Coordinates of C-alpha atoms in Angstrom, one line a residue:
M23 CA -27.7 13.4 20.5
G24 CA -31.3 13.3 19.4
K25 CA -32.6 10.7 17.1
D26 CA -33.2 13.4 14.4
N27 CA -29.7 14.5 14.4
Q28 CA -28.1 11.1 14.0
E29 CA -26.2 10.5 10.9
K30 CA -28.1 8.3 8.2
I31 CA -26.0 5.5 7.1
I32 CA -26.9 3.7 3.8
E33 CA -26.3 0.0 3.5
V34 CA -25.1 -1.0 0.0
T35 CA -23.2 -3.8 -1.7
Q36 CA -22.1 -1.2 -4.4
I37 CA -22.0 2.5 -4.4
P38 CA -24.8 3.8 -6.5
S39 CA -23.5 5.6 -9.8
K40 CA -24.9 9.1 -8.6
P41 CA -24.5 9.4 -4.7
N42 CA -25.6 12.7 -3.1
S43 CA -22.9 14.9 -1.5
G44 CA -22.9 14.1 2.1
D45 CA -24.1 10.4 1.8
V46 CA -22.5 7.9 4.3
F47 CA -22.4 4.3 3.0
L48 CA -21.9 1.0 4.9
I49 CA -20.6 -1.1 2.2
K50 CA -21.1 -4.8 2.6
A51 CA -17.8 -6.9 2.4
V52 CA -18.6 -8.7 -1.0
G53 CA -15.8 -9.5 -3.3
I54 CA -13.1 -7.7 -1.3
S55 CA -10.5 -10.5 -2.2
D56 CA -11.7 -11.5 -5.6
F57 CA -9.1 -12.0 -8.5
T58 CA -5.8 -10.8 -7.1
H59 CA -7.1 -8.4 -4.5
G60 CA -6.4 -11.1 -1.8
I61 CA -2.7 -11.4 -2.5
F62 CA -0.6 -10.3 0.4
K63 CA -2.0 -8.9 3.6
Y64 CA -1.2 -5.3 2.9
P65 CA -2.1 -3.0 6.0
C66 CA -4.9 -0.3 5.6
K67 CA -5.7 -1.1 1.9
F68 CA -8.9 0.4 0.7
I69 CA -11.7 -1.7 -0.8
P70 CA -11.9 -2.2 -4.5
H71 CA -15.6 -0.9 -4.6
I72 CA -14.2 2.7 -4.4
P73 CA -12.0 2.6 -7.5
R74 CA -14.5 0.4 -9.3
W75 CA -17.2 3.0 -8.8
F76 CA -14.9 5.9 -9.8
I77 CA -13.6 4.2 -13.0
E78 CA -17.2 3.1 -14.0
N79 CA -18.7 6.5 -13.7
Y80 CA -15.9 8.8 -14.8
A81 CA -14.0 6.9 -17.4
S82 CA -14.2 7.7 -21.1
E83 CA -12.6 6.8 -24.4
N84 CA -9.8 9.1 -23.5
T85 CA -9.1 7.0 -20.4
K86 CA -8.6 3.8 -22.5
K87 CA -6.1 5.9 -24.5
Y88 CA -4.2 7.7 -21.7
G89 CA -4.9 5.5 -18.7
I90 CA -5.4 6.0 -15.0
L91 CA -2.9 7.2 -12.5
D92 CA -2.6 6.2 -8.7
P93 CA 0.2 8.2 -7.1
F94 CA -0.1 6.4 -3.6
M95 CA -0.7 2.9 -5.2
G96 CA 0.0 0.8 -1.9
S97 CA -1.3 -2.7 -2.7
G98 CA -2.3 -1.7 -6.3
T99 CA -6.1 -1.8 -5.7
T100 CA -6.7 0.8 -8.2
L101 CA -4.5 -0.6 -10.7
V102 CA -6.1 -4.1 -10.4
E103 CA -9.6 -2.6 -11.0
A104 CA -8.4 -0.5 -13.9
V105 CA -7.0 -3.6 -15.7
L106 CA -10.2 -5.6 -15.0
L107 CA -12.2 -2.8 -16.5
G108 CA -10.1 -2.5 -19.5
Y109 CA -8.1 0.6 -18.7
P110 CA -4.3 0.9 -18.7
S111 CA -3.0 2.1 -15.4
Y112 CA 0.1 3.9 -13.9
G113 CA 1.3 3.5 -10.4
V114 CA 3.6 5.4 -8.0
D115 CA 4.9 4.4 -4.5
I116 CA 7.9 4.9 -2.4
D117 CA 8.0 1.3 -1.0
P118 CA 9.7 -1.4 -3.1
L119 CA 7.3 -3.9 -1.7
S120 CA 4.4 -2.0 -2.9
K121 CA 5.9 -1.7 -6.5
L122 CA 6.6 -5.5 -6.4
L123 CA 3.2 -6.4 -5.1
S124 CA 1.3 -4.2 -7.5
S125 CA 3.4 -5.5 -10.5
V126 CA 2.5 -9.0 -9.5
K127 CA -1.2 -8.4 -8.9
T128 CA -1.6 -6.9 -12.3
T129 CA 0.5 -9.3 -14.4
P130 CA -1.1 -12.4 -16.0
L131 CA 1.0 -15.9 -15.9
L132 CA 1.1 -17.8 -19.1
K133 CA 1.5 -21.5 -19.5
K134 CA 5.5 -21.0 -19.8
E135 CA 5.4 -19.2 -16.6
L136 CA 3.5 -21.9 -14.8
F137 CA 5.9 -24.5 -16.3
I138 CA 9.0 -22.4 -14.7
I139 CA 7.2 -22.4 -11.5
D140 CA 6.8 -26.2 -11.5
Q141 CA 10.4 -26.5 -12.2
F142 CA 11.1 -24.3 -9.1
I143 CA 9.2 -26.9 -7.0
V144 CA 11.2 -29.6 -8.5
D145 CA 14.4 -27.8 -7.7
Y146 CA 13.4 -27.4 -4.2
K147 CA 12.5 -31.0 -3.7
N148 CA 16.0 -31.9 -5.1
S149 CA 17.8 -29.4 -3.0
I150 CA 16.4 -30.7 0.6
K151 CA 17.9 -34.0 -0.3
N152 CA 21.4 -32.6 0.2
P153 CA 21.2 -29.4 1.8
L154 CA 24.9 -29.3 2.9
K155 CA 25.7 -29.1 -0.8
L156 CA 24.1 -25.6 -1.1
K157 CA 25.2 -24.2 2.4
N158 CA 27.6 -21.6 1.2
K159 CA 25.1 -20.3 -1.5
I160 CA 22.3 -20.3 1.0
E161 CA 24.5 -18.3 3.5
K162 CA 24.8 -15.6 0.9
C163 CA 21.0 -15.2 0.7
I164 CA 20.6 -14.4 4.3
P165 CA 19.8 -10.6 4.9
E166 CA 22.0 -8.7 7.5
R167 CA 21.9 -10.9 10.5
D168 CA 21.7 -8.0 13.0
L169 CA 18.3 -7.1 11.3
I170 CA 16.7 -10.5 11.4
E171 CA 18.0 -12.6 14.1
Y172 CA 15.7 -11.2 16.7
W173 CA 12.7 -12.1 14.5
F174 CA 13.4 -15.4 13.2
S175 CA 14.9 -18.7 14.5
E176 CA 18.0 -20.1 12.9
V177 CA 16.1 -22.9 11.3
T178 CA 13.6 -20.4 9.8
I179 CA 16.3 -18.2 8.6
N180 CA 18.1 -20.9 6.8
D181 CA 14.8 -22.3 5.2
L182 CA 13.9 -18.8 3.9
A183 CA 17.4 -18.2 2.5
L184 CA 17.2 -21.6 0.7
I185 CA 13.9 -20.4 -1.0
R186 CA 15.4 -17.0 -1.8
Y187 CA 18.5 -18.7 -3.3
L188 CA 16.2 -21.0 -5.5
I189 CA 14.3 -17.9 -6.6
Q190 CA 17.5 -16.3 -7.8
S191 CA 18.8 -19.6 -9.5
N192 CA 15.5 -20.0 -11.1
Y193 CA 15.8 -16.5 -12.6
F194 CA 19.3 -17.0 -13.7
K195 CA 18.3 -20.2 -15.6
Y196 CA 15.0 -18.9 -17.1
K197 CA 15.5 -15.2 -17.2
N198 CA 11.7 -14.7 -16.5
K199 CA 11.2 -11.5 -14.5
K200 CA 7.4 -12.3 -14.1
V201 CA 8.0 -15.6 -12.2
K202 CA 10.8 -14.1 -10.0
N203 CA 8.5 -11.4 -9.0
F204 CA 5.7 -13.8 -8.3
L205 CA 7.8 -16.1 -6.2
E206 CA 9.2 -13.2 -4.2
I207 CA 5.7 -12.1 -3.3
V208 CA 4.9 -15.6 -2.2
L209 CA 8.0 -15.5 -0.1
V210 CA 7.3 -12.2 1.6
S211 CA 3.7 -13.3 2.2
I212 CA 4.7 -15.9 4.6
I213 CA 7.4 -14.0 6.5
R214 CA 5.2 -12.6 9.3
K215 CA 3.6 -16.3 9.7
V216 CA 7.0 -17.9 10.0
S217 CA 8.6 -15.1 12.2
K218 CA 8.4 -14.9 16.0
A219 CA 6.2 -11.7 15.5
D220 CA 2.6 -11.5 16.2
N221 CA 0.3 -12.3 13.3
Q222 CA -2.3 -9.8 13.9
S223 CA -0.5 -6.5 14.8
P224 CA 0.2 -4.2 11.8
K225 CA 3.5 -3.3 13.6
P226 CA 5.9 -6.1 14.2
Y227 CA 6.4 -7.1 17.8
I228 CA 7.1 -10.3 19.7
S229 CA 4.4 -11.1 22.4
T230 CA 5.8 -12.0 25.8
R231 CA 2.5 -13.6 26.6
I232 CA 1.6 -15.8 23.6
K233 CA 4.4 -18.1 22.2
K234 CA 3.9 -18.8 18.4
D235 CA 4.0 -22.4 17.2
H236 CA 6.8 -23.2 14.8
M237 CA 5.6 -23.0 11.1
V238 CA 7.3 -25.2 8.6
V239 CA 8.5 -22.6 6.0
F240 CA 8.1 -24.6 2.8
D241 CA 4.6 -26.0 3.9
E242 CA 3.4 -22.3 4.3
F243 CA 5.2 -21.3 0.9
Y244 CA 3.8 -24.1 -1.1
K245 CA 0.1 -23.4 0.4
T246 CA 0.5 -19.7 -0.5
L247 CA 1.9 -20.4 -3.8
V248 CA -1.1 -22.7 -4.9
K249 CA -3.6 -20.2 -3.5
Y250 CA -1.9 -17.3 -5.6
I251 CA -1.7 -19.1 -8.8
S252 CA -5.3 -19.8 -8.6
A253 CA -6.0 -15.9 -8.0
I254 CA -3.8 -14.8 -10.9
D255 CA -5.3 -17.5 -13.1
Q256 CA -8.8 -16.1 -12.4
F257 CA -7.3 -12.6 -13.1
S258 CA -5.6 -13.6 -16.2
K259 CA -8.8 -14.8 -17.7
V260 CA -10.6 -11.4 -17.6
S261 CA -7.7 -8.9 -17.4
K262 CA -8.1 -6.5 -20.4
A263 CA -5.3 -3.9 -20.2
E264 CA -1.8 -3.4 -18.7
A265 CA -0.5 -1.5 -15.7
R266 CA 2.9 0.1 -15.3
I267 CA 4.8 1.2 -12.3
I268 CA 6.5 4.5 -13.2
G269 CA 7.7 6.4 -10.0
F270 CA 8.9 6.7 -6.6
D271 CA 7.5 10.1 -5.3
A272 CA 3.8 11.1 -5.2
R273 CA 5.0 14.7 -4.8
N274 CA 6.9 14.8 -7.9
I275 CA 5.5 12.4 -10.6
D276 CA 8.3 12.6 -13.2
D277 CA 7.2 10.3 -15.9
K278 CA 7.4 12.3 -19.0
S279 CA 4.8 10.2 -20.8
L280 CA 2.1 11.4 -18.5
Y281 CA 3.0 15.0 -19.1
L282 CA 3.0 14.6 -22.8
N283 CA -0.1 12.5 -23.1
K284 CA -2.3 14.0 -20.1
I285 CA -4.3 11.4 -18.3
N286 CA -8.0 12.2 -17.5
L287 CA -8.3 10.2 -14.2
A288 CA -6.3 9.9 -11.2
M289 CA -7.4 7.9 -8.1
T290 CA -5.7 7.4 -4.7
S291 CA -5.8 6.9 -1.1
P292 CA -2.8 8.8 0.5
P293 CA -1.5 7.8 3.9
Y294 CA -3.3 9.3 7.1
I295 CA -1.6 11.9 9.2
N296 CA 0.7 10.1 11.6
A297 CA -1.6 7.0 11.7
F298 CA 0.4 4.3 10.0
D299 CA 4.0 3.7 9.3
Y300 CA 4.1 1.5 6.2
V301 CA 7.8 1.4 5.8
R302 CA 8.6 0.1 9.4
S303 CA 5.5 -2.0 9.6
L304 CA 6.6 -3.9 6.5
K305 CA 10.4 -4.0 7.3
L306 CA 10.4 -7.8 7.9
E307 CA 9.1 -8.5 4.5
N308 CA 11.4 -5.9 2.9
F309 CA 14.4 -7.2 4.6
W310 CA 13.9 -10.4 2.5
L311 CA 13.9 -8.4 -0.8
D312 CA 17.1 -7.9 -2.9
G313 CA 18.9 -4.8 -2.1
F314 CA 17.1 -3.8 1.2
N315 CA 19.0 -3.0 4.3
K316 CA 18.8 -0.8 7.3
K317 CA 20.1 2.3 5.3
K318 CA 17.4 1.8 2.8
L319 CA 14.7 1.4 5.5
D320 CA 15.8 4.8 7.1
E321 CA 15.9 6.5 3.8
L322 CA 12.3 5.3 3.0
Y323 CA 11.0 6.3 6.4
N324 CA 12.5 9.8 6.3
H325 CA 11.0 10.4 2.9
Q326 CA 7.5 8.9 3.2
V327 CA 4.4 11.2 3.3
G328 CA 3.4 11.4 7.0
S329 CA 6.8 10.7 8.4
E330 CA 7.6 11.8 11.9
K331 CA 11.1 12.7 10.7
V332 CA 10.6 16.4 10.4
K333 CA 12.6 19.4 11.2
V334 CA 10.8 21.2 14.1
G335 CA 11.0 24.9 13.8
K336 CA 11.3 27.3 16.8
E337 CA 8.1 29.2 15.7
I338 CA 4.4 28.1 15.7
P339 CA 3.8 26.4 12.4
V340 CA 1.7 28.2 10.0
Y341 CA 0.2 27.0 6.7
G342 CA -2.1 29.7 5.6
I343 CA -5.5 28.1 5.9
K344 CA -7.5 29.4 8.9
D345 CA -8.9 26.0 10.0
L346 CA -5.7 24.3 9.7
D347 CA -3.6 27.1 11.4
S348 CA -5.9 27.0 14.3
V349 CA -5.5 23.2 14.9
L350 CA -1.6 23.6 14.3
Y351 CA -1.6 26.3 17.1
N352 CA -3.4 24.1 19.5
I353 CA -1.4 21.1 18.9
Y354 CA 1.8 23.1 19.1
L355 CA 1.0 24.2 22.7
I356 CA 0.9 20.5 23.7
D357 CA 3.3 18.8 21.4
K358 CA 5.6 21.0 19.2
K359 CA 6.9 18.1 17.0
R360 CA 3.4 16.7 16.3
A361 CA 2.3 20.1 15.1
W362 CA 5.1 20.1 12.5
V363 CA 4.5 16.7 11.5
V364 CA 0.9 17.8 10.6
L365 CA 2.1 20.8 8.8
E366 CA 4.5 18.8 6.7
Y367 CA 1.9 16.3 5.9
F368 CA -0.4 19.0 4.3
R369 CA 2.6 20.4 2.6
A370 CA 3.4 17.1 1.0
M371 CA -0.3 16.7 0.1
E372 CA -0.3 20.1 -1.7
E373 CA 2.8 18.9 -3.8
N374 CA 0.9 15.8 -4.6
L375 CA -2.2 17.8 -5.7
K376 CA 0.0 20.1 -7.9
S377 CA 1.9 17.1 -9.5
V378 CA -1.3 15.3 -10.4
F379 CA -2.8 18.6 -11.7
S380 CA 0.1 18.8 -14.2
C381 CA -0.7 15.3 -15.4
L382 CA -4.3 15.8 -15.9
Q383 CA -6.1 17.0 -19.0
K384 CA -8.5 19.9 -18.7
G385 CA -11.7 18.5 -17.5
G386 CA -10.0 15.4 -15.8
H387 CA -10.9 14.2 -12.4
Y388 CA -8.9 13.3 -9.3
C389 CA -10.5 11.0 -6.8
M390 CA -8.8 11.0 -3.4
V391 CA -9.9 8.8 -0.4
V392 CA -8.9 10.5 3.0
G393 CA -9.6 10.0 6.6
N394 CA -10.0 12.7 9.2
S395 CA -7.9 12.3 12.3
K396 CA -7.5 13.4 15.9
I397 CA -4.0 14.5 16.9
R398 CA -3.3 15.3 20.5
G399 CA -7.0 15.5 21.2
F400 CA -7.7 18.0 18.4
D401 CA -9.8 17.1 15.3
V402 CA -7.9 17.5 12.0
N403 CA -10.6 17.8 9.3
T404 CA -8.4 16.4 6.5
S405 CA -11.1 16.2 3.9
S406 CA -12.1 19.8 4.4
I407 CA -8.4 21.1 4.4
I408 CA -7.4 19.1 1.3
S409 CA -10.5 20.4 -0.5
K410 CA -9.4 24.0 0.3
I411 CA -5.7 23.3 -0.8
A412 CA -7.1 21.7 -4.0
K413 CA -9.2 24.9 -4.7
T414 CA -6.1 27.2 -4.4
I415 CA -4.3 25.0 -7.0
G416 CA -7.3 25.3 -9.5
Y417 CA -9.5 22.2 -8.9
T418 CA -13.2 22.3 -8.4
K419 CA -14.7 20.0 -6.0
E420 CA -17.6 18.3 -7.7
L421 CA -18.6 15.5 -5.0
E422 CA -18.0 14.5 -1.4
F423 CA -19.3 11.4 0.2
A424 CA -18.1 8.9 2.9
Y425 CA -18.1 5.3 3.8
I426 CA -17.7 3.5 7.2
I427 CA -14.4 1.8 7.5
R428 CA -14.9 -1.9 8.6
N429 CA -12.3 -4.1 10.2
R430 CA -9.5 -1.6 9.8
Y431 CA -8.7 -0.4 13.4
L432 CA -5.1 -0.3 14.1
R433 CA -4.4 -2.1 17.2
I434 CA -1.4 0.0 18.2
P435 CA -1.4 2.4 21.3
R436 CA -1.3 5.9 19.9
F437 CA -1.2 7.8 23.2
G438 CA -3.4 10.5 21.7
R439 CA -1.1 11.0 18.8
G440 CA -3.2 9.4 16.1
G441 CA -6.1 7.1 16.8
F442 CA -9.2 5.3 15.4
I443 CA -10.4 6.7 12.1
P444 CA -14.2 5.7 11.7
K445 CA -14.8 7.0 8.2
D446 CA -13.1 7.6 4.8
Y447 CA -14.1 10.5 2.7
V448 CA -14.2 10.2 -1.2
L449 CA -13.4 13.6 -2.7
I450 CA -13.9 14.2 -6.5
F451 CA -12.0 17.1 -7.8
K452 CA -12.1 18.4 -11.4
K453 CA -9.3 20.3 -13.2

């Protein structure tokens, strides 16, 4: 490639208020973990600079009245930025951990909550003086053993179960849901560290080459608790609005208040095609949440957007958009299932675009951050295809620019099925 044809990359610390269509930014990593953004190591989360830019440049008085919607809220980045900027927000996600995390990251803790957390620490110190006294109660707080025994030592299982019991006991005593949610996020935040699984790989696996050192569960818990209290204290001092978790399915946003009131901003970063399995990658953490088991895991996996659990038809999959149908045909000749995975992904995204369209006021904007993919060696131009789908629904695309993804390579062998995604594309649609 000649020098003149090379893509121009613009280095910035913040996205300019009026980028040009086609701009590509390299955003310096400043403030990525500020406030509550650093709570929990959530995979593939997008940087706060994007929702901040969108809200600052597209929000209005109507937004303060009706709020901002994120239908694939993930770790709650959009919700946190909305609250910091003084706008109410609504989040939707299939994953119970996502719901819990987003709620904690957007909920200030008051003095009374901090007092209850102090009492939790006192209860822990008292309980370890005579652990046999609580043996039967602790045993009841251990998840299904066939799900966890491979991943955790017996000592670690008992220590985690003790903390889980004390969280439940604390809630029974004080009836404070904010504290319960906060302590549960602290607990799940240490799960990967204290397990036998590799700390760095997004997908849980136990390395046969590198043996992990044993981690003292409560030491890790306490260290994380102190860190998170500091983050939420910082957030609490400047938060100016509230966030609400309203739903389960981005394809069918069923909260009546959104349809009645009509939001004027929506912002999200949906899953990539076949690139990351959030549900299974977070399974160790989810197993330690109340009510989660193997059946629930399978239900979520089958229902998530981008799932490989698809019904493979006997015919070549066809969507009705020329570019997409061409790539579906080429993938089908090599891998029939993969072609149907791609088709079902775009069908799901069509449903999401329609559902958000119903929630938006006329003149409202939907900002979607997507990445293009390479499936079985064929380029899938997700940004272009979603733009064409949006047009058929009634949206007008006002702007498209991109930014370079930094430090987000998934270190998982994809065998040609997914792969490295170098850029995210920011699409701005107007109703």
